[in-house]
Tab-separated table of C-alpha atoms and ligand atoms in Angstrom:
chain	number	residue	atom	x	y	z
A	1	MET	CA	294.546	309.475	37.963
A	2	SER	CA	293.424	308.658	34.489
A	3	ARG	CA	290.546	306.535	33.355
A	4	SER	CA	291.935	303.619	31.453
A	5	ALA	CA	290.854	302.539	28.021
A	6	HIS	CA	293.382	299.742	28.014
A	7	PRO	CA	292.655	296.673	25.886
A	8	ALA	CA	290.718	294.169	27.935
A	9	GLY	CA	292.304	290.964	29.179
A	10	PRO	CA	290.637	287.581	28.868
A	11	ARG	CA	288.322	288.135	31.813
A	12	HIS	CA	287.556	291.716	30.851
A	13	ALA	CA	284.603	293.388	29.375
A	14	ASP	CA	285.577	295.361	26.277
A	15	VAL	CA	284.847	298.615	28.029
A	16	LEU	CA	286.302	299.017	31.485
A	17	PRO	CA	283.939	300.188	34.220
A	18	GLU	CA	284.026	303.526	35.968
A	19	GLY	CA	286.775	303.856	38.502
A	20	HIS	CA	289.893	305.639	39.620
A	21	TYR	CA	292.652	303.703	38.018
A	22	SER	CA	295.561	304.197	35.719
A	23	ALA	CA	296.294	301.928	32.781
A	24	PRO	CA	297.996	298.711	33.864
A	25	ALA	CA	301.777	298.889	34.057
A	26	ASP	CA	303.562	297.537	30.990
A	27	ASP	CA	304.976	294.768	33.136
A	28	LEU	CA	302.703	293.646	35.972
A	29	ASN	CA	305.591	291.714	37.501
A	30	ALA	CA	307.674	294.865	37.965
A	31	LEU	CA	307.815	296.319	41.477
A	32	ASP	CA	307.922	300.121	41.425
A	33	PRO	CA	310.589	301.124	43.990
A	34	LYS	CA	308.495	304.196	44.802
A	35	VAL	CA	305.836	302.127	46.541
A	36	TRP	CA	307.844	299.142	47.793
A	37	ALA	CA	310.266	298.944	50.715
A	38	HIS	CA	313.935	299.338	49.807
A	39	THR	CA	315.009	295.696	49.968
A	40	VAL	CA	312.028	294.272	48.066
A	41	GLY	CA	312.745	292.454	44.801
A	42	ARG	CA	312.093	289.129	43.068
A	43	ASP	CA	314.299	286.040	43.237
A	44	ALA	CA	315.275	283.856	40.289
A	45	ASP	CA	311.927	282.008	40.545
A	46	GLY	CA	310.000	285.273	40.417
A	47	VAL	CA	308.972	285.164	44.077
A	48	VAL	CA	308.938	288.515	45.871
A	49	THR	CA	311.677	288.774	48.485
A	50	VAL	CA	312.329	291.263	51.251
A	51	GLY	CA	315.543	291.479	53.259
A	52	GLY	CA	316.663	288.441	51.265
A	53	ILE	CA	313.709	286.236	52.309
A	54	ALA	CA	311.056	284.910	49.936
A	55	VAL	CA	307.448	285.746	50.813
A	56	THR	CA	306.524	282.099	50.259
A	57	GLN	CA	308.835	281.217	53.145
A	58	LEU	CA	307.425	284.015	55.295
A	59	ALA	CA	303.879	282.839	54.584
A	60	GLU	CA	304.812	279.292	55.488
A	61	GLU	CA	306.446	280.289	58.761
A	62	TYR	CA	304.182	283.075	59.938
A	63	GLY	CA	300.947	282.519	58.051
A	64	THR	CA	298.850	285.101	56.224
A	65	PRO	CA	297.705	287.764	56.403
A	66	ALA	CA	300.832	289.339	57.830
A	67	TYR	CA	302.417	292.761	57.811
A	68	ILE	CA	305.992	292.332	56.619
A	69	LEU	CA	308.256	295.179	57.711
A	70	ASP	CA	311.660	295.910	56.215
A	71	GLU	CA	313.743	296.888	59.245
A	72	ALA	CA	316.705	298.162	57.222
A	73	ASP	CA	314.356	300.426	55.277
A	74	PHE	CA	312.749	301.727	58.470
A	75	ARG	CA	316.152	302.552	59.909
A	76	ASP	CA	317.271	304.155	56.610
A	77	ARG	CA	314.240	306.407	56.465
A	78	ALA	CA	314.461	307.341	60.155
A	79	ARG	CA	318.148	308.166	59.703
A	80	ALA	CA	317.454	310.140	56.520
A	81	TRP	CA	315.029	312.374	58.427
A	82	ARG	CA	317.455	312.759	61.312
A	83	THR	CA	320.358	313.626	59.019
A	84	ALA	CA	318.275	315.962	56.881
A	85	PHE	CA	317.257	318.083	59.870
A	86	GLY	CA	320.681	317.948	61.547
A	87	ASN	CA	321.530	318.860	65.109
A	88	ASP	CA	319.671	322.146	65.199
A	89	ALA	CA	316.274	320.491	64.833
A	90	ASP	CA	314.409	317.525	66.303
A	91	VAL	CA	312.556	314.735	64.557
A	92	PHE	CA	309.736	313.186	66.571
A	93	TYR	CA	308.412	309.983	64.996
A	94	ALA	CA	304.602	310.000	65.306
A	95	GLY	CA	303.904	306.735	67.100
A	96	LYS	CA	300.245	306.682	66.039
A	97	ALA	CA	301.351	305.555	62.561
A	98	PHE	CA	302.707	302.311	64.024
A	99	LEU	CA	304.228	301.694	67.424
A	100	SER	CA	305.838	298.636	68.937
A	101	ARG	CA	308.699	298.153	71.331
A	102	ALA	CA	311.075	297.078	68.570
A	103	VAL	CA	310.237	300.262	66.657
A	104	VAL	CA	310.886	302.353	69.775
A	105	ARG	CA	314.329	300.759	70.125
A	106	TRP	CA	315.169	301.391	66.459
A	107	LEU	CA	314.136	305.032	66.823
A	108	HIS	CA	316.224	305.416	69.946
A	109	GLU	CA	319.242	303.897	68.231
A	110	GLU	CA	318.792	306.115	65.186
A	111	GLY	CA	318.603	309.278	67.305
A	112	LEU	CA	314.925	310.164	66.819
A	113	ASN	CA	312.458	311.381	69.392
A	114	LEU	CA	308.917	310.106	69.779
A	115	ASP	CA	305.465	311.651	69.726
A	116	VAL	CA	302.812	309.724	71.682
A	117	CYS	CA	299.142	310.580	72.016
A	118	SER	CA	297.767	308.266	74.702
A	119	GLY	CA	298.721	306.547	77.928
A	120	GLY	CA	299.048	303.309	75.954
A	121	GLU	CA	301.563	304.772	73.522
A	122	LEU	CA	303.424	306.390	76.422
A	123	VAL	CA	303.720	303.101	78.293
A	124	THR	CA	304.948	301.329	75.141
A	125	ALA	CA	307.603	303.996	74.610
A	126	LEU	CA	308.802	303.981	78.212
A	127	SER	CA	308.795	300.209	78.493
A	128	ALA	CA	311.101	299.971	75.481
A	129	GLY	CA	313.564	302.404	77.013
A	130	MET	CA	312.854	305.643	75.144
A	131	PRO	CA	314.216	308.335	77.483
A	132	ALA	CA	311.259	310.349	78.772
A	133	GLU	CA	312.855	313.661	77.852
A	134	ARG	CA	312.730	312.578	74.206
A	135	ILE	CA	308.980	312.011	74.309
A	136	ALA	CA	306.299	314.552	73.347
A	137	PHE	CA	302.828	313.903	74.711
A	138	HIS	CA	299.903	314.903	72.481
A	139	GLY	CA	296.134	314.606	72.505
A	140	ASN	CA	293.053	316.800	72.644
A	141	ASN	CA	291.633	315.160	75.766
A	142	LYS	CA	294.398	313.717	77.894
A	143	SER	CA	292.987	312.369	81.120
A	144	PRO	CA	294.295	313.675	84.456
A	145	GLU	CA	295.816	310.201	85.010
A	146	GLU	CA	297.612	310.351	81.676
A	147	ILE	CA	298.897	313.840	82.393
A	148	GLU	CA	300.132	312.838	85.838
A	149	ARG	CA	301.871	309.795	84.445
A	150	ALA	CA	303.566	311.875	81.744
A	151	VAL	CA	304.675	314.566	84.193
A	152	ARG	CA	305.954	311.990	86.694
A	153	ALA	CA	307.841	310.200	83.928
A	154	GLY	CA	309.444	313.508	82.971
A	155	VAL	CA	308.370	313.740	79.329
A	156	GLY	CA	310.227	316.381	77.359
A	157	ARG	CA	307.077	318.227	76.410
A	158	ILE	CA	303.334	318.107	76.683
A	159	VAL	CA	301.512	319.696	73.766
A	160	LEU	CA	298.606	321.649	75.229
A	161	ASP	CA	295.424	321.581	73.214
A	162	SER	CA	292.814	323.623	75.113
A	163	PHE	CA	292.325	326.275	77.773
A	164	GLN	CA	291.204	323.632	80.268
A	165	GLU	CA	294.328	321.622	79.637
A	166	ILE	CA	296.600	324.612	80.256
A	167	VAL	CA	295.204	324.841	83.772
A	168	ARG	CA	295.064	321.076	84.280
A	169	VAL	CA	298.687	320.427	83.349
A	170	ALA	CA	299.897	323.459	85.320
A	171	HIS	CA	298.009	322.264	88.375
A	172	ILE	CA	299.268	318.684	88.160
A	173	ALA	CA	302.864	319.768	87.566
A	174	GLN	CA	302.745	322.190	90.445
A	175	SER	CA	301.232	319.641	92.804
A	176	LEU	CA	304.083	317.298	91.880
A	177	GLY	CA	306.538	320.082	92.647
A	178	THR	CA	307.761	320.452	89.108
A	179	ARG	CA	307.556	322.711	86.054
A	180	GLN	CA	306.420	320.987	82.882
A	181	ARG	CA	307.851	321.983	79.523
A	182	VAL	CA	304.914	322.592	77.174
A	183	GLN	CA	304.086	323.692	73.666
A	184	ILE	CA	300.746	325.201	72.755
A	185	ARG	CA	299.037	323.690	69.746
A	186	ILE	CA	297.358	326.272	67.601
A	187	THR	CA	295.288	326.105	64.423
A	188	VAL	CA	296.494	328.490	61.796
A	189	GLY	CA	293.553	328.284	59.389
A	190	VAL	CA	295.322	325.927	56.998
A	191	GLU	CA	294.239	322.429	56.161
A	192	ALA	CA	296.348	320.397	53.789
A	193	HIS	CA	295.739	317.038	52.217
A	194	THR	CA	297.654	315.434	49.409
A	195	HIS	CA	298.152	317.936	46.598
A	196	GLU	CA	296.001	320.735	47.835
A	197	PHE	CA	295.626	322.967	50.800
A	198	ILE	CA	292.960	325.406	51.839
A	199	ALA	CA	293.921	328.479	53.785
A	200	THR	CA	290.610	329.618	55.196
A	201	ALA	CA	288.152	328.546	57.835
A	202	HIS	CA	289.821	325.418	59.109
A	203	GLU	CA	289.677	326.386	62.720
A	204	ASP	CA	286.493	324.289	62.584
A	205	GLN	CA	288.072	321.162	64.095
A	206	LYS	CA	288.687	319.601	67.476
A	207	PHE	CA	292.455	320.072	67.656
A	208	GLY	CA	294.361	323.110	68.804
A	209	ILE	CA	293.485	326.648	69.787
A	210	PRO	CA	292.561	329.002	66.939
A	211	LEU	CA	294.908	331.784	66.035
A	212	ALA	CA	291.904	333.645	64.713
A	213	GLY	CA	290.181	336.016	67.114
A	214	GLY	CA	293.246	336.179	69.363
A	215	GLN	CA	292.507	332.887	71.142
A	216	ALA	CA	295.991	331.476	70.678
A	217	ALA	CA	297.538	334.696	71.983
A	218	GLU	CA	295.238	334.509	75.019
A	219	ALA	CA	296.279	330.884	75.623
A	220	VAL	CA	299.945	331.888	75.627
A	221	ARG	CA	299.150	334.821	77.928
A	222	ARG	CA	297.540	332.492	80.457
A	223	ALA	CA	300.170	329.764	80.178
A	224	LEU	CA	303.027	332.223	80.732
A	225	GLN	CA	301.487	333.223	84.059
A	226	LEU	CA	301.334	329.711	85.499
A	227	ASP	CA	304.198	328.497	87.671
A	228	GLY	CA	303.670	324.849	86.752
A	229	LEU	CA	304.424	325.499	83.062
A	230	GLU	CA	307.515	326.348	81.077
A	231	VAL	CA	306.242	327.430	77.667
A	232	ILE	CA	308.880	326.334	75.155
A	233	GLY	CA	307.035	326.904	71.912
A	234	ILE	CA	304.139	326.777	69.511
A	235	HIS	CA	302.882	323.707	67.685
A	236	SER	CA	301.009	323.444	64.385
A	237	HIS	CA	299.963	320.338	62.455
A	238	ILE	CA	298.133	321.064	59.222
A	239	GLY	CA	296.999	317.732	57.794
A	240	SER	CA	298.143	314.491	56.255
A	241	GLN	CA	299.505	312.912	53.086
A	242	ILE	CA	300.758	316.338	51.955
A	243	PHE	CA	302.950	316.785	48.879
A	244	ASP	CA	302.652	320.517	48.417
A	245	MET	CA	304.842	322.607	50.746
A	246	SER	CA	302.775	325.772	50.349
A	247	GLY	CA	300.518	324.820	53.266
A	248	PHE	CA	303.585	324.682	55.532
A	249	GLU	CA	304.658	328.025	54.169
A	250	VAL	CA	301.420	329.674	55.243
A	251	ALA	CA	301.486	327.851	58.589
A	252	ALA	CA	305.071	328.927	59.322
A	253	HIS	CA	304.219	332.511	58.404
A	254	ARG	CA	301.324	332.538	60.854
A	255	VAL	CA	303.176	330.739	63.676
A	256	VAL	CA	306.095	333.152	63.371
A	257	GLY	CA	303.602	336.018	63.390
A	258	LEU	CA	302.368	334.760	66.759
A	259	LEU	CA	305.959	334.443	68.068
A	260	ARG	CA	306.504	338.065	67.064
A	261	ASP	CA	303.330	339.175	68.852
A	262	ILE	CA	304.403	337.232	71.959
A	263	ARG	CA	307.794	338.935	71.887
A	264	ASP	CA	306.168	342.334	71.495
A	265	GLU	CA	303.662	341.752	74.304
A	266	HIS	CA	305.685	339.760	76.830
A	267	GLY	CA	309.291	340.413	75.878
A	268	VAL	CA	309.776	336.658	75.509
A	269	GLU	CA	311.154	334.898	72.425
A	270	LEU	CA	309.846	331.323	72.570
A	271	PRO	CA	312.712	329.016	71.601
A	272	GLU	CA	310.894	326.307	69.608
A	273	ILE	CA	308.328	325.708	66.916
A	274	ASP	CA	306.912	322.369	65.860
A	275	LEU	CA	305.438	322.096	62.381
A	276	GLY	CA	303.852	318.681	62.924
A	277	GLY	CA	303.809	315.789	60.499
A	278	GLY	CA	301.713	314.975	57.474
A	279	LEU	CA	304.279	314.476	54.726
A	280	GLY	CA	302.971	312.244	51.967
A	281	ILE	CA	304.203	308.896	50.635
A	282	ALA	CA	303.613	306.997	47.400
A	283	TYR	CA	300.725	304.554	47.670
A	284	THR	CA	300.613	304.137	43.897
A	285	SER	CA	303.012	304.970	41.087
A	286	ASP	CA	301.084	308.201	40.492
A	287	ASP	CA	302.280	309.722	43.787
A	288	ASP	CA	305.533	311.699	43.908
A	289	PRO	CA	306.620	312.366	47.474
A	290	ARG	CA	309.516	314.633	48.419
A	291	GLU	CA	312.729	313.367	49.965
A	292	PRO	CA	313.435	314.262	53.628
A	293	HIS	CA	316.381	316.497	52.683
A	294	GLU	CA	314.154	318.531	50.345
A	295	ILE	CA	311.518	318.864	53.057
A	296	ALA	CA	314.091	319.845	55.685
A	297	LYS	CA	315.615	322.431	53.371
A	298	ALA	CA	312.233	323.899	52.464
A	299	LEU	CA	310.964	324.078	56.059
A	300	THR	CA	314.202	325.510	57.421
A	301	GLU	CA	314.298	328.160	54.705
A	302	ILE	CA	310.672	329.127	55.261
A	303	VAL	CA	311.087	329.503	59.038
A	304	THR	CA	314.428	331.333	58.754
A	305	ARG	CA	313.030	333.764	56.202
A	306	GLU	CA	309.903	334.433	58.242
A	307	CYS	CA	311.950	335.004	61.416
A	308	GLU	CA	314.303	337.387	59.652
A	309	GLY	CA	311.266	339.344	58.499
A	310	ALA	CA	309.963	339.496	62.086
A	311	ARG	CA	313.450	340.183	63.522
A	312	LEU	CA	313.292	337.088	65.703
A	313	ARG	CA	316.021	334.605	66.473
A	314	THR	CA	315.238	331.472	64.444
A	315	PRO	CA	313.658	329.004	66.877
A	316	ARG	CA	314.614	325.344	67.062
A	317	ILE	CA	312.356	323.492	64.628
A	318	SER	CA	310.805	320.114	65.231
A	319	VAL	CA	308.756	317.910	62.934
A	320	GLU	CA	306.644	314.808	63.547
A	321	PRO	CA	306.638	312.476	60.547
A	322	GLY	CA	304.867	309.158	61.063
A	323	ARG	CA	303.626	307.897	57.706
A	324	ALA	CA	306.696	309.169	55.828
A	325	ILE	CA	308.971	306.963	57.948
A	326	VAL	CA	307.022	303.754	58.488
A	327	GLY	CA	304.469	303.824	55.658
A	328	PRO	CA	306.626	302.609	52.778
A	329	THR	CA	308.577	300.110	54.901
A	330	ALA	CA	305.872	297.432	55.158
A	331	PHE	CA	303.528	295.490	52.910
A	332	THR	CA	300.635	293.235	53.773
A	333	LEU	CA	300.914	289.682	52.540
A	334	TYR	CA	297.604	287.943	51.826
A	335	GLU	CA	296.584	284.613	50.380
A	336	VAL	CA	293.969	284.662	47.655
A	337	GLY	CA	290.890	282.638	48.639
A	338	THR	CA	288.456	283.204	45.781
A	339	VAL	CA	288.529	284.859	42.356
A	340	LYS	CA	285.110	285.976	41.136
A	341	PRO	CA	284.825	287.564	37.659
A	342	LEU	CA	281.731	289.710	37.210
A	343	ASP	CA	281.003	290.120	33.526
A	344	GLY	CA	281.359	293.659	32.271
A	345	LEU	CA	282.440	294.885	35.673
A	346	ARG	CA	285.591	293.610	37.298
A	347	THR	CA	287.014	290.587	39.062
A	348	TYR	CA	286.618	290.369	42.821
A	349	VAL	CA	289.642	288.841	44.532
A	350	SER	CA	288.949	287.813	48.127
A	351	VAL	CA	291.843	287.622	50.554
A	352	ASP	CA	292.184	286.242	54.071
A	353	GLY	CA	292.166	289.674	55.782
A	354	GLY	CA	290.420	292.920	54.868
A	355	MET	CA	289.054	295.995	56.564
A	356	SER	CA	290.164	294.708	59.971
A	357	ASP	CA	293.834	294.959	58.928
A	358	ASN	CA	293.453	297.933	56.583
A	359	ILE	CA	290.528	300.255	57.274
A	360	ARG	CA	292.003	303.101	55.239
A	361	THR	CA	290.340	302.191	51.952
A	362	ALA	CA	286.885	302.007	53.525
A	363	LEU	CA	287.427	305.016	55.764
A	364	TYR	CA	289.261	307.451	53.497
A	365	ASP	CA	288.747	306.004	50.033
A	366	ALA	CA	292.523	305.492	50.093
A	367	GLU	CA	294.248	304.116	47.024
A	368	TYR	CA	296.647	301.207	47.143
A	369	SER	CA	298.537	299.117	44.657
A	370	VAL	CA	298.911	295.337	44.667
A	371	ALA	CA	301.181	292.714	43.114
A	372	LEU	CA	301.176	288.972	42.634
A	373	ALA	CA	303.941	287.981	45.037
A	374	SER	CA	304.364	284.190	45.001
A	375	ARG	CA	305.213	283.990	41.295
A	376	THR	CA	305.372	286.027	38.132
A	377	SER	CA	302.892	285.709	35.299
A	378	ASP	CA	302.714	286.716	31.666
A	379	ALA	CA	298.916	286.498	31.546
A	380	GLU	CA	296.977	289.543	30.328
A	381	PRO	CA	296.117	292.120	33.002
A	382	MET	CA	292.669	291.937	34.556
A	383	LEU	CA	290.966	294.704	36.462
A	384	VAL	CA	290.465	293.589	40.055
A	385	ARG	CA	289.024	294.765	43.310
A	386	VAL	CA	290.810	293.183	46.255
A	387	VAL	CA	288.287	292.574	49.017
A	388	GLY	CA	288.439	291.080	52.477
A	389	LYS	CA	286.568	288.323	54.295
A	390	HIS	CA	284.321	290.543	56.398
A	391	CYS	CA	280.559	290.650	56.286
A	392	GLU	CA	280.365	294.052	54.720
A	393	SER	CA	280.358	295.175	51.077
A	394	GLY	CA	282.582	298.131	51.913
A	395	ASP	CA	285.295	295.681	52.968
A	396	ILE	CA	287.696	296.706	50.217
A	397	VAL	CA	291.487	296.644	50.447
A	398	VAL	CA	292.410	297.786	46.936
A	399	LYS	CA	289.618	299.419	45.031
A	400	ASP	CA	290.897	299.283	41.473
A	401	ALA	CA	294.091	297.625	40.316
A	402	PHE	CA	295.375	295.193	37.727
A	403	LEU	CA	296.607	291.686	38.446
A	404	PRO	CA	297.494	288.909	35.988
A	405	GLY	CA	294.453	287.202	34.475
A	406	ASP	CA	295.561	283.747	35.651
A	407	LEU	CA	295.389	284.698	39.347
A	408	ALA	CA	294.108	281.724	41.334
A	409	PRO	CA	293.233	280.690	44.887
A	410	GLY	CA	296.394	279.933	46.831
A	411	ASP	CA	298.427	282.703	45.170
A	412	LEU	CA	300.025	285.204	47.519
A	413	ILE	CA	299.449	288.855	46.784
A	414	ALA	CA	301.098	291.809	48.499
A	415	VAL	CA	299.772	295.313	49.100
A	416	PRO	CA	302.648	297.795	49.553
A	417	ALA	CA	302.867	300.930	51.706
A	418	THR	CA	300.791	299.546	54.570
A	419	GLY	CA	303.290	300.378	57.317
A	420	ALA	CA	301.364	303.413	58.555
A	421	TYR	CA	297.876	303.458	60.068
A	422	CYS	CA	297.061	299.848	59.163
A	423	ARG	CA	298.209	297.728	62.126
A	424	SER	CA	297.708	300.757	64.382
A	425	MET	CA	294.068	301.095	63.261
A	426	ALA	CA	293.387	297.361	62.999
A	427	SER	CA	290.253	295.967	64.608
A	428	ASN	CA	288.662	292.675	65.549
A	429	TYR	CA	285.594	293.183	63.390
A	430	ASN	CA	283.818	289.843	62.892
A	431	HIS	CA	286.239	288.490	65.496
A	432	VAL	CA	288.869	288.266	62.809
A	433	LEU	CA	292.289	287.995	64.419
A	434	ARG	CA	294.739	290.830	63.910
A	435	PRO	CA	297.801	289.837	61.855
A	436	PRO	CA	301.349	289.790	63.151
A	437	VAL	CA	304.060	292.254	62.232
A	438	VAL	CA	307.117	290.383	61.019
A	439	ALA	CA	310.352	292.361	60.773
A	440	VAL	CA	312.862	291.207	58.198
A	441	ARG	CA	316.499	292.220	58.039
A	442	ASP	CA	319.589	290.731	56.382
A	443	GLY	CA	318.075	287.329	55.730
A	444	ALA	CA	316.506	286.974	59.185
A	445	ALA	CA	312.855	287.410	60.128
A	446	ARG	CA	311.314	287.827	63.556
A	447	VAL	CA	307.863	288.572	64.881
A	448	ILE	CA	307.731	291.985	66.572
A	449	VAL	CA	303.968	291.930	67.192
A	450	ARG	CA	302.516	288.452	67.289
A	451	ARG	CA	299.343	287.296	65.597
A	452	GLU	CA	296.252	287.534	67.748
A	453	THR	CA	294.809	284.194	68.789
A	454	GLU	CA	291.343	282.978	69.615
A	455	ASP	CA	292.564	282.730	73.211
A	456	ASP	CA	293.283	286.463	73.129
A	457	LEU	CA	289.697	287.092	72.061
A	458	LEU	CA	288.235	284.840	74.701
A	459	ARG	CA	290.478	286.284	77.418
A	460	LEU	CA	288.893	289.719	76.997
A	461	ASP	CA	285.403	288.254	76.976
A	462	VAL	CA	284.973	287.538	80.657
A	463	GLY	CA	281.603	285.919	80.227
B	501	LLP	N1	301.720	315.134	64.561
B	501	LLP	C1	300.431	315.305	64.888
B	501	LLP	C2	300.087	316.303	65.894
B	501	LLP	C3	299.443	314.533	64.280
B	501	LLP	O1	298.176	314.724	64.612
B	501	LLP	C4	299.804	313.568	63.320
B	501	LLP	C5	298.798	312.735	62.675
B	501	LLP	C6	301.162	313.408	63.015
B	501	LLP	C7	302.087	314.216	63.654
B	501	LLP	C8	301.648	312.383	62.042
B	501	LLP	O2	301.149	312.563	60.769
B	501	LLP	P1	301.768	311.718	59.535
B	501	LLP	O3	303.165	312.232	59.306
B	501	LLP	O4	301.802	310.299	59.931
B	501	LLP	O5	300.835	311.986	58.424
B	501	LLP	N2	294.678	307.729	60.206
B	501	LLP	C9	294.970	308.678	59.144
B	501	LLP	C10	296.022	309.659	59.543
B	501	LLP	C11	295.695	310.420	60.801
B	501	LLP	C12	296.789	311.339	61.186
B	501	LLP	C13	296.525	311.942	62.512
B	501	LLP	N3	297.565	312.782	62.963
B	501	LLP	C14	295.387	307.903	57.901
B	501	LLP	O6	295.385	306.677	57.931
B	501	LLP	O7	295.682	308.496	56.877
């Protein structure tokens, strides 16, 4: 990120304020394909289109704010991951990024598996026809009811996260007269975020069982003794929005080291390893994510090399991308309500949604880009902060970005790369209604998650 010293537009101070922003793009009307879904473009009138439909038409039919999801792009990305890893590996889409029944059906059709981390996600997956054996069940505190439901359904694997859970799942499986396939989630002392990773001291977190101090080895020892469990492998997830593969390299080295120790102690070669998700996407033009085939090649090479070194058969690899599949496929469409220039600072643009439909900026200081979507403009760029309608100053959607200086109430603006962790983390703060998810494909749009209504709010409030 560079600090900009770009010439000020008409509503600018001469010196731009502090902030994390790059200079405005040469052409504010251009849509960088890195951050926009595959079928997004502009029509002859300059209106942004997706799947062949103009956003002005989508806004008219479905209202704003709305998450607009490019189904063809979702399927393309899911397929790209599937193809990249081939038949000797499994791709589990991480449902926490965004889950709906339509998405489950697309994943099923494209040959992906699904990672769920609650009873609610499990029920969504099963109700949309995902075969149970293609579901992995995660979570650091699954309730006994959730575990029983997952075992009864016949999920392909439960990822065990603690010593208590090893016993709990074994007991439930045994009492149901079955043997549950499980992986054991370990922490390898690596934490990775965006461009950097740290390879010390990150056992200090709630997930997984630390490799350090022999705890992970002890967990495997106990699990192997329990009749209710079939231990199929080891799981490691090192972080999120990762661009640098070196964190995975260290993780794979340590997981394979554990597999070797297990072989040496128990004479058992566990057949699978799961390296989790966390692969990064472009939120702004400054981000440069890797393609699935590069990631697959790198991970496969790392694991193969490590296993050769340990004289182990290479286990079946699985990965759990969420953001990297759904993130880039959707944008949020908002209508501008007010435009408030603050002299010497920036212009505040208020939209009809906010932190209830995208908490990531407030929660993680996440960076997003934004574009004027209902028209083009040749006006000078102005530095804006896109804010929501909530009663909170931290209600920011896009912290620092440039929009044309003639932006006005009634314009539609779109924030790209909101497919992951926006609808799934949406709230009702201020009793603002959660937006719909509209899927667009080949000139047709349909609602896959409808807009919340005031009736929905009142139905939960039983007086
Ligand atoms: N597998 C496991 C075990 C995970 O815990 C996660 C994410 C994933 C896979 C998927 O990670 P992805 O490929 O989507 O990065 N709310 C945060 C992200 C939390 C991720 C939690 N675990 C955000 O908005 O950035």
